[in-house]
CSV table of N, CA and C in Angstrom, one decimal:
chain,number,residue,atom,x,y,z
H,1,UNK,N,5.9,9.7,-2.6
H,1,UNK,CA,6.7,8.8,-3.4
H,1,UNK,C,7.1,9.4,-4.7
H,2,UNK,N,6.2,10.0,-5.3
H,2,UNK,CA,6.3,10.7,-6.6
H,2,UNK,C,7.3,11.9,-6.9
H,3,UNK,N,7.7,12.5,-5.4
H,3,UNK,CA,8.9,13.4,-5.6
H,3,UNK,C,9.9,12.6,-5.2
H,4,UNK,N,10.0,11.8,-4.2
H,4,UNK,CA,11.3,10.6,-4.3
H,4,UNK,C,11.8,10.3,-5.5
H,5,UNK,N,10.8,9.2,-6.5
H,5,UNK,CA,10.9,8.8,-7.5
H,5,UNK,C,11.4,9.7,-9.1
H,6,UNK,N,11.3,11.1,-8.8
H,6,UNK,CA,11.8,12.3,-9.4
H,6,UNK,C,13.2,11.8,-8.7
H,7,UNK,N,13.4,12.5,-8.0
H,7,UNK,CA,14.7,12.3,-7.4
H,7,UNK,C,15.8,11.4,-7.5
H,8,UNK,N,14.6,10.0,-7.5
H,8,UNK,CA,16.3,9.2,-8.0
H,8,UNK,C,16.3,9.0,-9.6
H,9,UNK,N,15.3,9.2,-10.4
H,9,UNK,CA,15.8,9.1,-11.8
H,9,UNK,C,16.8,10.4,-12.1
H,10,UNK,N,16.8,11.4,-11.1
H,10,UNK,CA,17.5,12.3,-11.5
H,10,UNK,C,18.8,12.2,-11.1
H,11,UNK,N,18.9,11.6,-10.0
H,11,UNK,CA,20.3,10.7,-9.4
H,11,UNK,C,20.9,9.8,-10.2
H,12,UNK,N,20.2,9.2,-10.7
H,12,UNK,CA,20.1,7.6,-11.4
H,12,UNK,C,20.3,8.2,-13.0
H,13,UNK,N,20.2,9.4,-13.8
H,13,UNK,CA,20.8,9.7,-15.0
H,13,UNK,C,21.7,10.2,-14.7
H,14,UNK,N,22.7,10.8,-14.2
H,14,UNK,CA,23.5,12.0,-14.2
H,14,UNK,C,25.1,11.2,-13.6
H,15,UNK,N,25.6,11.3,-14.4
H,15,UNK,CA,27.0,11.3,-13.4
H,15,UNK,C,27.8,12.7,-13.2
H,16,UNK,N,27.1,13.7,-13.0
H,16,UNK,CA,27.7,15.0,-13.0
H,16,UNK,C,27.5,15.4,-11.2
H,17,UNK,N,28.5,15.3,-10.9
H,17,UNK,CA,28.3,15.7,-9.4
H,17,UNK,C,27.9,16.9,-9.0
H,18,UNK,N,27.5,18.4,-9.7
H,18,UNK,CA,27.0,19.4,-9.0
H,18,UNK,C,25.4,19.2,-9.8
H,19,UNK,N,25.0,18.1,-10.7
H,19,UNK,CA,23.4,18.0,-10.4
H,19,UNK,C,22.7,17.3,-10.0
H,20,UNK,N,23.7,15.8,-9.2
H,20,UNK,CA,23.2,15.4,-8.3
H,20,UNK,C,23.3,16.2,-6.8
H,21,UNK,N,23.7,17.2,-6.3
H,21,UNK,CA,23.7,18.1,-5.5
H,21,UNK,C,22.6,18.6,-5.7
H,22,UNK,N,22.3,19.4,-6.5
H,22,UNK,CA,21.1,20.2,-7.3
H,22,UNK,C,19.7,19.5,-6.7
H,23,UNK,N,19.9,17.6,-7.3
H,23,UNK,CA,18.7,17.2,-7.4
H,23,UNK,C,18.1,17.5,-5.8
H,24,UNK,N,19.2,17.2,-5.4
H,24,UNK,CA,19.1,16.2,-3.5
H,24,UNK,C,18.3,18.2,-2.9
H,25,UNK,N,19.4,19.0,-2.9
H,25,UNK,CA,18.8,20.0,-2.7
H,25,UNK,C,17.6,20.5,-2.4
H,26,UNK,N,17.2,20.7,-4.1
H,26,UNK,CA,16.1,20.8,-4.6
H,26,UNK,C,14.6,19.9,-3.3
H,27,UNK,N,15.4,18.8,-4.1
H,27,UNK,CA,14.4,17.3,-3.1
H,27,UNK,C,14.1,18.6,-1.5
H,28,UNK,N,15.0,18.3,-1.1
H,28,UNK,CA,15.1,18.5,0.6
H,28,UNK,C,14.3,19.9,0.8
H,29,UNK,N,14.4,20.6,-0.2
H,29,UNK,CA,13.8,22.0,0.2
H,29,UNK,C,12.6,21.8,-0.3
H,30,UNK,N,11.9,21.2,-0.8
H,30,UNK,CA,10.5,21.0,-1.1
H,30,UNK,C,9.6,20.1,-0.1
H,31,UNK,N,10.5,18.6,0.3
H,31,UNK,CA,10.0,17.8,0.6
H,31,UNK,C,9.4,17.7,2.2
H,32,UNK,N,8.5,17.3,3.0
H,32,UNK,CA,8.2,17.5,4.3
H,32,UNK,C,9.2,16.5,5.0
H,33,UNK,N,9.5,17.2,6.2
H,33,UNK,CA,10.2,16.6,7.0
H,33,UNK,C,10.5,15.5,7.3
H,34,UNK,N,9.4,14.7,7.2
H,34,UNK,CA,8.9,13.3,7.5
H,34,UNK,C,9.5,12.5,6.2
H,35,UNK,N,9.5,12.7,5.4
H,35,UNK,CA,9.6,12.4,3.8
H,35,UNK,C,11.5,12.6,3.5
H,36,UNK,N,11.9,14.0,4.0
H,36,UNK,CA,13.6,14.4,3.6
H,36,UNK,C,14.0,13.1,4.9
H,37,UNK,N,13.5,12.9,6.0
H,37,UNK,CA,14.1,12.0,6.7
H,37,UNK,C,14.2,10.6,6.1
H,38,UNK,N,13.3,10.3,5.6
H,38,UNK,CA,13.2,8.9,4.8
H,38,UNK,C,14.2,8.8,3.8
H,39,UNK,N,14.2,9.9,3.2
H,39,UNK,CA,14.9,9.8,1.8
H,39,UNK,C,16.3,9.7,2.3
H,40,UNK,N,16.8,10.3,3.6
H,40,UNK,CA,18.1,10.4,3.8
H,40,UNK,C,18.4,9.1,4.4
H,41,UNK,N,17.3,8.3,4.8
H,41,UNK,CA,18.0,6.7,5.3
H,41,UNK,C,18.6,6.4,4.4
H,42,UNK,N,17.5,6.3,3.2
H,42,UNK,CA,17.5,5.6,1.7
H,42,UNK,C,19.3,6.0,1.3
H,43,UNK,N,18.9,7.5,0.8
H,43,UNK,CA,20.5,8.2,0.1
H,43,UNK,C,21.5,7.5,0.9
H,44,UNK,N,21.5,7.2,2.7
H,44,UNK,CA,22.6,7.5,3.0
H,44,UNK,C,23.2,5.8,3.1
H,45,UNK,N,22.3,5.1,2.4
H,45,UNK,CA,22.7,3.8,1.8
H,45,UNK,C,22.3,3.0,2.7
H,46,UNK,N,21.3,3.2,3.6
H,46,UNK,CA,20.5,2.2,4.4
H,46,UNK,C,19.2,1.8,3.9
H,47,UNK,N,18.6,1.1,4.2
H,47,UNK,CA,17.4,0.1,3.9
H,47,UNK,C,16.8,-0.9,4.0
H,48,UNK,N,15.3,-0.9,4.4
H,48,UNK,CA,14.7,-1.7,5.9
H,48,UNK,C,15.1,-3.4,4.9
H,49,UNK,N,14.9,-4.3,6.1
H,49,UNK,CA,15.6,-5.3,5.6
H,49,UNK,C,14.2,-6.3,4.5
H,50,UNK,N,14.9,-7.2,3.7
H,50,UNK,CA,13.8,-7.9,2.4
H,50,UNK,C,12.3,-7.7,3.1
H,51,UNK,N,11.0,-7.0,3.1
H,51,UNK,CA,10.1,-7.2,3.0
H,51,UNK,C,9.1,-8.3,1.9
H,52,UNK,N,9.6,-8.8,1.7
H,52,UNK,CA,8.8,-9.8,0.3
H,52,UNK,C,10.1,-10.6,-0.5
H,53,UNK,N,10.5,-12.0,-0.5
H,53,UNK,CA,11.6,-12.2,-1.1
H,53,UNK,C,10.6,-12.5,-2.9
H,54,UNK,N,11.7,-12.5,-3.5
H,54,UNK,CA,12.2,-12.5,-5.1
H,54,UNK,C,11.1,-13.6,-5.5
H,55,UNK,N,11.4,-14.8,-5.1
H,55,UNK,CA,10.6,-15.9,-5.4
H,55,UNK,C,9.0,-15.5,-5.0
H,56,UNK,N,9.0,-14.9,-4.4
H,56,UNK,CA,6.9,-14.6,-4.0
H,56,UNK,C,6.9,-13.6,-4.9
H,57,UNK,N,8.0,-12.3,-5.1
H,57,UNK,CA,7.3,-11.8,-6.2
H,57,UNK,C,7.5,-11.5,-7.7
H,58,UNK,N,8.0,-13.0,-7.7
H,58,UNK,CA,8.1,-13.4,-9.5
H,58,UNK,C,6.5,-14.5,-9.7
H,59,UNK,N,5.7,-15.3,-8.5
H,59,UNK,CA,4.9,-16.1,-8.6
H,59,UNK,C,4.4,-14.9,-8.5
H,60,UNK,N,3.7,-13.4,-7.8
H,60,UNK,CA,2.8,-12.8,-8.2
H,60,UNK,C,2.9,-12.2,-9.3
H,61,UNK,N,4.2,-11.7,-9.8
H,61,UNK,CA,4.0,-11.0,-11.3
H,61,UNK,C,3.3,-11.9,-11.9
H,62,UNK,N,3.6,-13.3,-12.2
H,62,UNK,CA,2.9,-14.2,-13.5
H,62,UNK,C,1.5,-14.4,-13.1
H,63,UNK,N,0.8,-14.0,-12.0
H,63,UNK,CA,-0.5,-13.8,-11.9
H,63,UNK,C,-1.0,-12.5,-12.1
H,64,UNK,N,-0.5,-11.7,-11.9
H,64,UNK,CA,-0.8,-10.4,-12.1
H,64,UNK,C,-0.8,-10.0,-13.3
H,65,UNK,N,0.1,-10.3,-14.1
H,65,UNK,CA,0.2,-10.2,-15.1
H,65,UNK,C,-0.3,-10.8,-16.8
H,66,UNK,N,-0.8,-12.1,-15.9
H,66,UNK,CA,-1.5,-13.0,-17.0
H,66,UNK,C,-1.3,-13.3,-18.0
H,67,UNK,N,0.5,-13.6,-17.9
H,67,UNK,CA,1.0,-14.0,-18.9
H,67,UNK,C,1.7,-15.6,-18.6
H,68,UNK,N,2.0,-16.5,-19.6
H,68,UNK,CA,2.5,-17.5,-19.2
H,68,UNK,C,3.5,-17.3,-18.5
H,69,UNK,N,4.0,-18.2,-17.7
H,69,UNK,CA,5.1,-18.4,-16.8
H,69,UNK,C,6.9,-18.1,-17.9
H,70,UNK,N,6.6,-19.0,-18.7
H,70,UNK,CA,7.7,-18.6,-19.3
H,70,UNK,C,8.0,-17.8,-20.2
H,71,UNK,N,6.8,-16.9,-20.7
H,71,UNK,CA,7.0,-15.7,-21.3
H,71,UNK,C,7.8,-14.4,-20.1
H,72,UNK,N,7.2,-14.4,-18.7
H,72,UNK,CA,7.8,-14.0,-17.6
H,72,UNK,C,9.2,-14.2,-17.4
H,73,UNK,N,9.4,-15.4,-17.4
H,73,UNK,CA,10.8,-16.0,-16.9
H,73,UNK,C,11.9,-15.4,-18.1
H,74,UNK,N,11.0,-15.3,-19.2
H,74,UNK,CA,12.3,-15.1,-20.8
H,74,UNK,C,12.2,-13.7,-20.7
H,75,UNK,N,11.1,-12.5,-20.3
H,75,UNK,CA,11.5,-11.3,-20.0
H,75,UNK,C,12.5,-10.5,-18.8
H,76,UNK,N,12.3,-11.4,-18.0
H,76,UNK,CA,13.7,-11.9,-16.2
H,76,UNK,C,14.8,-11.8,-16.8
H,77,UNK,N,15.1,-12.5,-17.8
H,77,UNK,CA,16.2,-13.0,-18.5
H,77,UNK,C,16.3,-11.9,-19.0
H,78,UNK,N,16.1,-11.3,-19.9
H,78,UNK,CA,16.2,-10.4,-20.9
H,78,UNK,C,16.4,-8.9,-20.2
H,79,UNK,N,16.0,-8.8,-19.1
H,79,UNK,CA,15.3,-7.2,-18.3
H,79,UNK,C,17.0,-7.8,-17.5
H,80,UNK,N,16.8,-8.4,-16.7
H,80,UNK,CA,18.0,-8.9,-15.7
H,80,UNK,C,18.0,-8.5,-14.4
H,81,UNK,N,16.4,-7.6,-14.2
H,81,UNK,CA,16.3,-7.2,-13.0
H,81,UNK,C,15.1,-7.1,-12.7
H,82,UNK,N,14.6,-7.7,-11.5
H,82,UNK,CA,13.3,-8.1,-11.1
H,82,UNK,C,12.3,-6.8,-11.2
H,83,UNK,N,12.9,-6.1,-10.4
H,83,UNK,CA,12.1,-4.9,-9.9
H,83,UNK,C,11.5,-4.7,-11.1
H,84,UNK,N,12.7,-4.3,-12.2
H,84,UNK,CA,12.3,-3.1,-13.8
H,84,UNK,C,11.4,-4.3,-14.7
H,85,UNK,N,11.8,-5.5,-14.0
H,85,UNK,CA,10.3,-7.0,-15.0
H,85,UNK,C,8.9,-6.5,-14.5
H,86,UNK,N,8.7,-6.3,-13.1
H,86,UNK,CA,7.5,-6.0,-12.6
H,86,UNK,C,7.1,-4.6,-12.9
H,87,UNK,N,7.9,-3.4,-13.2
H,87,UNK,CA,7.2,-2.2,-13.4
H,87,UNK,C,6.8,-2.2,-15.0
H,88,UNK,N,8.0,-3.0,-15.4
H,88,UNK,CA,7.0,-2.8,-17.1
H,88,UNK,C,6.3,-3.4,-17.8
H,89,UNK,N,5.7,-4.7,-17.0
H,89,UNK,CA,4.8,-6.0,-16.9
H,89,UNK,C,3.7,-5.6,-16.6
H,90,UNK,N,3.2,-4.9,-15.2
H,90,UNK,CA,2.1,-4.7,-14.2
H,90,UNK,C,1.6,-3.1,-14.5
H,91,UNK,N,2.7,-2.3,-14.0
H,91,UNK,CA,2.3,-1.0,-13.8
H,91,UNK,C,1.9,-0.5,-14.6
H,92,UNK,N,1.0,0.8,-14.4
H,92,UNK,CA,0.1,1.8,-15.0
H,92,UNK,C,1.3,2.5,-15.7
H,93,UNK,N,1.1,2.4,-17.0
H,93,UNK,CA,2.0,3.3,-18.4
H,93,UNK,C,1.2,4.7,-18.1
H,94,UNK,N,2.1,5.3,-17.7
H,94,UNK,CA,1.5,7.4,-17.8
H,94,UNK,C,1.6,7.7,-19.0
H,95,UNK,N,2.2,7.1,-20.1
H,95,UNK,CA,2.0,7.7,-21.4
H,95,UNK,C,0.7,7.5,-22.1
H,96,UNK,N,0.6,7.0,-21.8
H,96,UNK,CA,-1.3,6.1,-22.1
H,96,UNK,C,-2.7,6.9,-22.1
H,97,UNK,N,-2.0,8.2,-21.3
H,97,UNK,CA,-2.9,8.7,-21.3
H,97,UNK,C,-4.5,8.7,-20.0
H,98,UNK,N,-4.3,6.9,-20.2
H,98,UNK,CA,-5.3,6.3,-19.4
H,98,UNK,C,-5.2,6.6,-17.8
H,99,UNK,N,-6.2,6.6,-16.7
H,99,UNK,CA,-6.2,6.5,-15.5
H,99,UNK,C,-5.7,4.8,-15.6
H,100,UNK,N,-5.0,4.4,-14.3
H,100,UNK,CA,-4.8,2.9,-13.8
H,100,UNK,C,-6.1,2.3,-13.0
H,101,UNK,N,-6.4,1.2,-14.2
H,101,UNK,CA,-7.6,0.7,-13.5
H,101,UNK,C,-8.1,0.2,-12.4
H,102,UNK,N,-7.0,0.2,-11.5
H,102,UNK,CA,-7.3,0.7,-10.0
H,102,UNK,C,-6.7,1.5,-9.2
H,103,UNK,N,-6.8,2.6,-9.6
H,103,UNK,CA,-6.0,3.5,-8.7
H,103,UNK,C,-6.2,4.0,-7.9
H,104,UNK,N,-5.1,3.9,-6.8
H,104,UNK,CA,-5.1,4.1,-5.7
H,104,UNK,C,-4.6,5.5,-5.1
H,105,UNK,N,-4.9,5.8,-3.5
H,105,UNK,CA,-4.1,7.0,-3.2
H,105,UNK,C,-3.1,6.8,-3.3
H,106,UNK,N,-2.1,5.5,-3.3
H,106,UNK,CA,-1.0,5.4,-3.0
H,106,UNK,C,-0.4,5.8,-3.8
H,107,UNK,N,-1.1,5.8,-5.1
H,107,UNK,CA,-0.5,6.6,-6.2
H,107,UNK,C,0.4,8.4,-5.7
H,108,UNK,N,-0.1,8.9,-4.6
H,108,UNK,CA,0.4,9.8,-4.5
H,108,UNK,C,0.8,10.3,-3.0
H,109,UNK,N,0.8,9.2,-2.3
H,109,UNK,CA,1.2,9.1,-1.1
H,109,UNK,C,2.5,9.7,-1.2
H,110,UNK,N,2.9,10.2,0.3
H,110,UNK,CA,4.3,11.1,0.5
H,110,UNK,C,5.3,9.4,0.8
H,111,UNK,N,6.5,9.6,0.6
H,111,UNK,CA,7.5,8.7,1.0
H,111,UNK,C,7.1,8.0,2.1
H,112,UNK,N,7.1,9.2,3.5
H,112,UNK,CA,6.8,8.3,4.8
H,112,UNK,C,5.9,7.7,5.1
H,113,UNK,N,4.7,7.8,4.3
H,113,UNK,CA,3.3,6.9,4.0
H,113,UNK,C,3.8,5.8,3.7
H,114,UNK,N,4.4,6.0,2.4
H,114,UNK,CA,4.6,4.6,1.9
H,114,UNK,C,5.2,3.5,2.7
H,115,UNK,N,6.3,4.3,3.3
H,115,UNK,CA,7.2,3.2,4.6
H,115,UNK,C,6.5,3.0,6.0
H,116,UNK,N,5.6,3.8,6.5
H,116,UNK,CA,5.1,3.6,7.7
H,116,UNK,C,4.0,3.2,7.5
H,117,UNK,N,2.9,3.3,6.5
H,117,UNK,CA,1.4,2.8,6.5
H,117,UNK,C,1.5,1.7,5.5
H,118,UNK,N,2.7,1.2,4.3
H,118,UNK,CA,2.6,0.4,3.4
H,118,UNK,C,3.8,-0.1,3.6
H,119,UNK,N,4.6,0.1,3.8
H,119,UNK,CA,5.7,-1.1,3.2
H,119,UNK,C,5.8,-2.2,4.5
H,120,UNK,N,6.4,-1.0,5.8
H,120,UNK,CA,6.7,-2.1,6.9
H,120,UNK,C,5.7,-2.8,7.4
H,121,UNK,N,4.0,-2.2,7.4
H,121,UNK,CA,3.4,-2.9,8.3
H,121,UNK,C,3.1,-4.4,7.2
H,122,UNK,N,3.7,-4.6,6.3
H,122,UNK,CA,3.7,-6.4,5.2
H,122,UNK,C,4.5,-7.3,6.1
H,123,UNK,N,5.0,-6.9,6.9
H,123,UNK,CA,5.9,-7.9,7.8
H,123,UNK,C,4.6,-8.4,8.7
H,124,UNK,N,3.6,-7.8,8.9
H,124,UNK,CA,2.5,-9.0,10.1
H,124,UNK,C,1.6,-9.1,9.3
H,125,UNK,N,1.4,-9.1,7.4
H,125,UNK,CA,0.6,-9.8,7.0
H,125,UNK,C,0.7,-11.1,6.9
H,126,UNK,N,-0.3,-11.5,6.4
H,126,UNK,CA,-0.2,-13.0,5.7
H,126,UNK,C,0.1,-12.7,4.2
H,127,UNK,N,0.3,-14.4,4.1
H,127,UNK,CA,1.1,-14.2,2.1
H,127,UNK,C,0.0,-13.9,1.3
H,128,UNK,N,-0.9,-13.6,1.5
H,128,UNK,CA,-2.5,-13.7,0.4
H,128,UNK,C,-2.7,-11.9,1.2
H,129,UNK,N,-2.9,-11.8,2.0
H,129,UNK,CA,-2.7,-10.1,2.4
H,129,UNK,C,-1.4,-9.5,2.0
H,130,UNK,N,-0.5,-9.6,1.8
H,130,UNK,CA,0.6,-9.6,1.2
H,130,UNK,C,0.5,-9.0,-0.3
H,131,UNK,N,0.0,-10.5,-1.3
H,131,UNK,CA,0.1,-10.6,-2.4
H,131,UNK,C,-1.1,-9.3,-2.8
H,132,UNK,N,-2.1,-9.2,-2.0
H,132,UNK,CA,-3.5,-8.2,-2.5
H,132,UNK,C,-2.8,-7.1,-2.3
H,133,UNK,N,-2.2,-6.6,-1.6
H,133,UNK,CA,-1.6,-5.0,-1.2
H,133,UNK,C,-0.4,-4.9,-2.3
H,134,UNK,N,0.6,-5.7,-2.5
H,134,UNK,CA,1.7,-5.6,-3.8
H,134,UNK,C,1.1,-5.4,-5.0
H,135,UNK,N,0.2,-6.5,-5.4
H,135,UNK,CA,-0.3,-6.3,-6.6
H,135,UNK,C,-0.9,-5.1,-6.7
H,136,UNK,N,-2.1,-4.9,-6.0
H,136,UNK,CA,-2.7,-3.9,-5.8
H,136,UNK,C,-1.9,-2.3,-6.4
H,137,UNK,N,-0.3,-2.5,-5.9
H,137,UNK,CA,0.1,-1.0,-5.8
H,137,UNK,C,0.8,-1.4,-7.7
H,138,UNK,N,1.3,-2.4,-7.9
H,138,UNK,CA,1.7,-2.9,-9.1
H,138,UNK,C,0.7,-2.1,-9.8
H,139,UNK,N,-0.5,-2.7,-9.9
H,139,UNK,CA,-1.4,-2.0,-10.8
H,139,UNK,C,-2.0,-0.4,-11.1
H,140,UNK,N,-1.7,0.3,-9.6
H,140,UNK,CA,-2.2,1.7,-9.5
H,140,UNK,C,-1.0,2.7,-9.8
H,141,UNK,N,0.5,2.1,-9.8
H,141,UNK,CA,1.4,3.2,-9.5
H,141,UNK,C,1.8,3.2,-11.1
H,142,UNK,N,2.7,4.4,-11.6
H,142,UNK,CA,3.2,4.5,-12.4
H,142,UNK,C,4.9,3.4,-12.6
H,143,UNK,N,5.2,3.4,-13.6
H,143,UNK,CA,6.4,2.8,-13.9
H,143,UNK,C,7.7,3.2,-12.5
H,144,UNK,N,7.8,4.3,-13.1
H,144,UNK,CA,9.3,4.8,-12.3
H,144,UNK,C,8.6,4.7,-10.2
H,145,UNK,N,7.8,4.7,-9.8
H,145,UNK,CA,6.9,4.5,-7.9
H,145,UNK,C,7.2,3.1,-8.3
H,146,UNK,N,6.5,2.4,-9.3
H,146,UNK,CA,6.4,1.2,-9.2
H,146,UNK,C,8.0,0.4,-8.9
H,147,UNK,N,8.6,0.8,-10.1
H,147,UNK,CA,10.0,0.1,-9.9
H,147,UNK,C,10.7,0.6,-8.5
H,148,UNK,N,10.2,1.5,-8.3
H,148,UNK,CA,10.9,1.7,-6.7
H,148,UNK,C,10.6,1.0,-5.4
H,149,UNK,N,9.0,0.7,-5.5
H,149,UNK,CA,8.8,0.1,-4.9
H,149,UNK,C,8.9,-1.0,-4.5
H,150,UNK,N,9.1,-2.0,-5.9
H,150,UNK,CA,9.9,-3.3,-6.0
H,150,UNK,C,11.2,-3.1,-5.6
H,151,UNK,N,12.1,-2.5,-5.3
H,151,UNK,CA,13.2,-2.4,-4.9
H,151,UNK,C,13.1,-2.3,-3.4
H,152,UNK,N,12.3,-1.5,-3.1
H,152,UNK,CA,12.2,-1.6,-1.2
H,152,UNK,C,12.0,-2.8,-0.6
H,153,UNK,N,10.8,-3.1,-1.5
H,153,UNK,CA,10.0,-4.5,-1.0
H,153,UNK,C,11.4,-5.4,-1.0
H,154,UNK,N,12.1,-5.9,-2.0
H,154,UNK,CA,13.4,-6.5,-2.3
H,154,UNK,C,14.6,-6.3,-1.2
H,155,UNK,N,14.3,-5.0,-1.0
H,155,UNK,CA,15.7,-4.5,-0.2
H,155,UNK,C,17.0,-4.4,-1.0
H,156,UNK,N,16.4,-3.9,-2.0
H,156,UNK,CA,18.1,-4.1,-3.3
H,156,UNK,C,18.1,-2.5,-3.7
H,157,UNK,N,17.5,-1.3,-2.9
H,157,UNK,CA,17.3,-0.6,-3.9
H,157,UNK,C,18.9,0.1,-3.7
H,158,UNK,N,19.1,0.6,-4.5
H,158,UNK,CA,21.0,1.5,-4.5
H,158,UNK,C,21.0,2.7,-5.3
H,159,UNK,N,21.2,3.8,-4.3
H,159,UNK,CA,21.6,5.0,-5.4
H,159,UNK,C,22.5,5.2,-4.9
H,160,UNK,N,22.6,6.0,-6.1
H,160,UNK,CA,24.2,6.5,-6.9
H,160,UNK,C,24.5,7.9,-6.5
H,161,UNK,N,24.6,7.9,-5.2
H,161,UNK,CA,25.2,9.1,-4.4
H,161,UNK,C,25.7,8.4,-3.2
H,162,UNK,N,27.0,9.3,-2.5
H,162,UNK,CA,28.0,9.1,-1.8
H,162,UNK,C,27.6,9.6,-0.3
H,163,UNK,N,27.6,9.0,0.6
H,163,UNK,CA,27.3,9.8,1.9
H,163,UNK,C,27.8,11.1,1.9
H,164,UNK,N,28.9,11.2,1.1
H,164,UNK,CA,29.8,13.2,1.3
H,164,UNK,C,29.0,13.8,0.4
H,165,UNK,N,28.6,13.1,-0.8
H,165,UNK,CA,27.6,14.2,-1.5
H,165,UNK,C,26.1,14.0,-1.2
H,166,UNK,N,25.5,13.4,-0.1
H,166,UNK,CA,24.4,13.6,0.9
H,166,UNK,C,24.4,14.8,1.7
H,167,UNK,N,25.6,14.9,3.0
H,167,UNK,CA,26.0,15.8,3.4
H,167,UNK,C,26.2,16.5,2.6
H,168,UNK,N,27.0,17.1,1.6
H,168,UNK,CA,27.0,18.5,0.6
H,168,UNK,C,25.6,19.0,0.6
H,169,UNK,N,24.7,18.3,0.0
H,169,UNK,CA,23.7,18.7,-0.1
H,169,UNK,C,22.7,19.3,0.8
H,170,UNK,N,22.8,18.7,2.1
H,170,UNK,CA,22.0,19.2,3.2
H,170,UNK,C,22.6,20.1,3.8
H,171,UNK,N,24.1,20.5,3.2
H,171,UNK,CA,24.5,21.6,4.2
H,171,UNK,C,24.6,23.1,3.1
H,172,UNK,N,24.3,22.3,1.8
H,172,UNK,CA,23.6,23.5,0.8
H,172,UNK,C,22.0,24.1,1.3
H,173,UNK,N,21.4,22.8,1.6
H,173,UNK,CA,19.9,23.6,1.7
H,173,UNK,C,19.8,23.8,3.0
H,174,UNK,N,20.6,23.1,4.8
H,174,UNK,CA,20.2,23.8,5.4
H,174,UNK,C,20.2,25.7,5.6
């Protein structure tokens, strides 16, 4: 997830089209098979459908986070986007220095971990097995995994590449 999450902030700053080529590239020649496949659902503008809706996890950020409800609700407001409320409410700050006081492997899980061993199998939990595994990853991942992962869970996530500059890219690194 940690080379993913490289990847789209490098997607996600640039409007220069030969370094988002670069980034994707780069990605694909590094990344394990299992992982460049994932990433290409994601890039090629697909993605698995809402695993956790909005309303369950704005009630777990205000627990997780232990802050009043409408100090929450006034940073929603202000942020204007769920995911980026939950990554800079919950998640482990890397500038800090500090380890995340509970961290997890997931912290460094490959992409297709994250989608085959964590994201999809939330669809046959229950809401309380649910809420333990989200929070849980809230508190172990860094900012930029974390906001990603609130975006899968959501099913909102969007980057800012074009199927033809997906294909460019793979037919650079094949």
């Amino acid at each position: 997830m940690k080379r993913f999450a490289e990847l789209f902030e490098a997607l996600d700053t640039t409007t220069a089209t030969n370094l988002k080529i670069a980034a994707m590239v780069g990605y694909f020649r590094a990344a394990p098979p299992a992982d460049a496949a994932w990433a290409l659902y994601i890039l090629s503008g697909r993605r698995p459908r809402r695993l956790v809706g909005p309303a369950l996890l704005r009630r777990w950020l205000v627990e997780a986070s232990a802050l009043p409800e409408w100090l929450v609700e006034d940073t929603y407001a202000a942020v204007g986007d769920l995911a980026e409320t939950i990554a800079l409410l919950v998640s482990h700050d890397p500038t800090s220095g500090a380890a995340p006081a509970s961290a997890t492997p997931a912290a460094e899980a490959a992409l297709a971990d994250w989608f085959e061993q964590r994201l999809l199998p939330l669809r046959g939990l229950d809401e309380a097995a649910q809420r333990a595994a989200v929070t849980g990853w809230w508190r172990g991942l860094p900012y930029r995994e974390s906001f990603l992962v609130n975006k899968l869970l959501t099913g909102a996530l969007r980057v800012g590449v074009s199927q033809t500059l997906v294909t460019r890219a793979r037919a650079y690194e094949g």
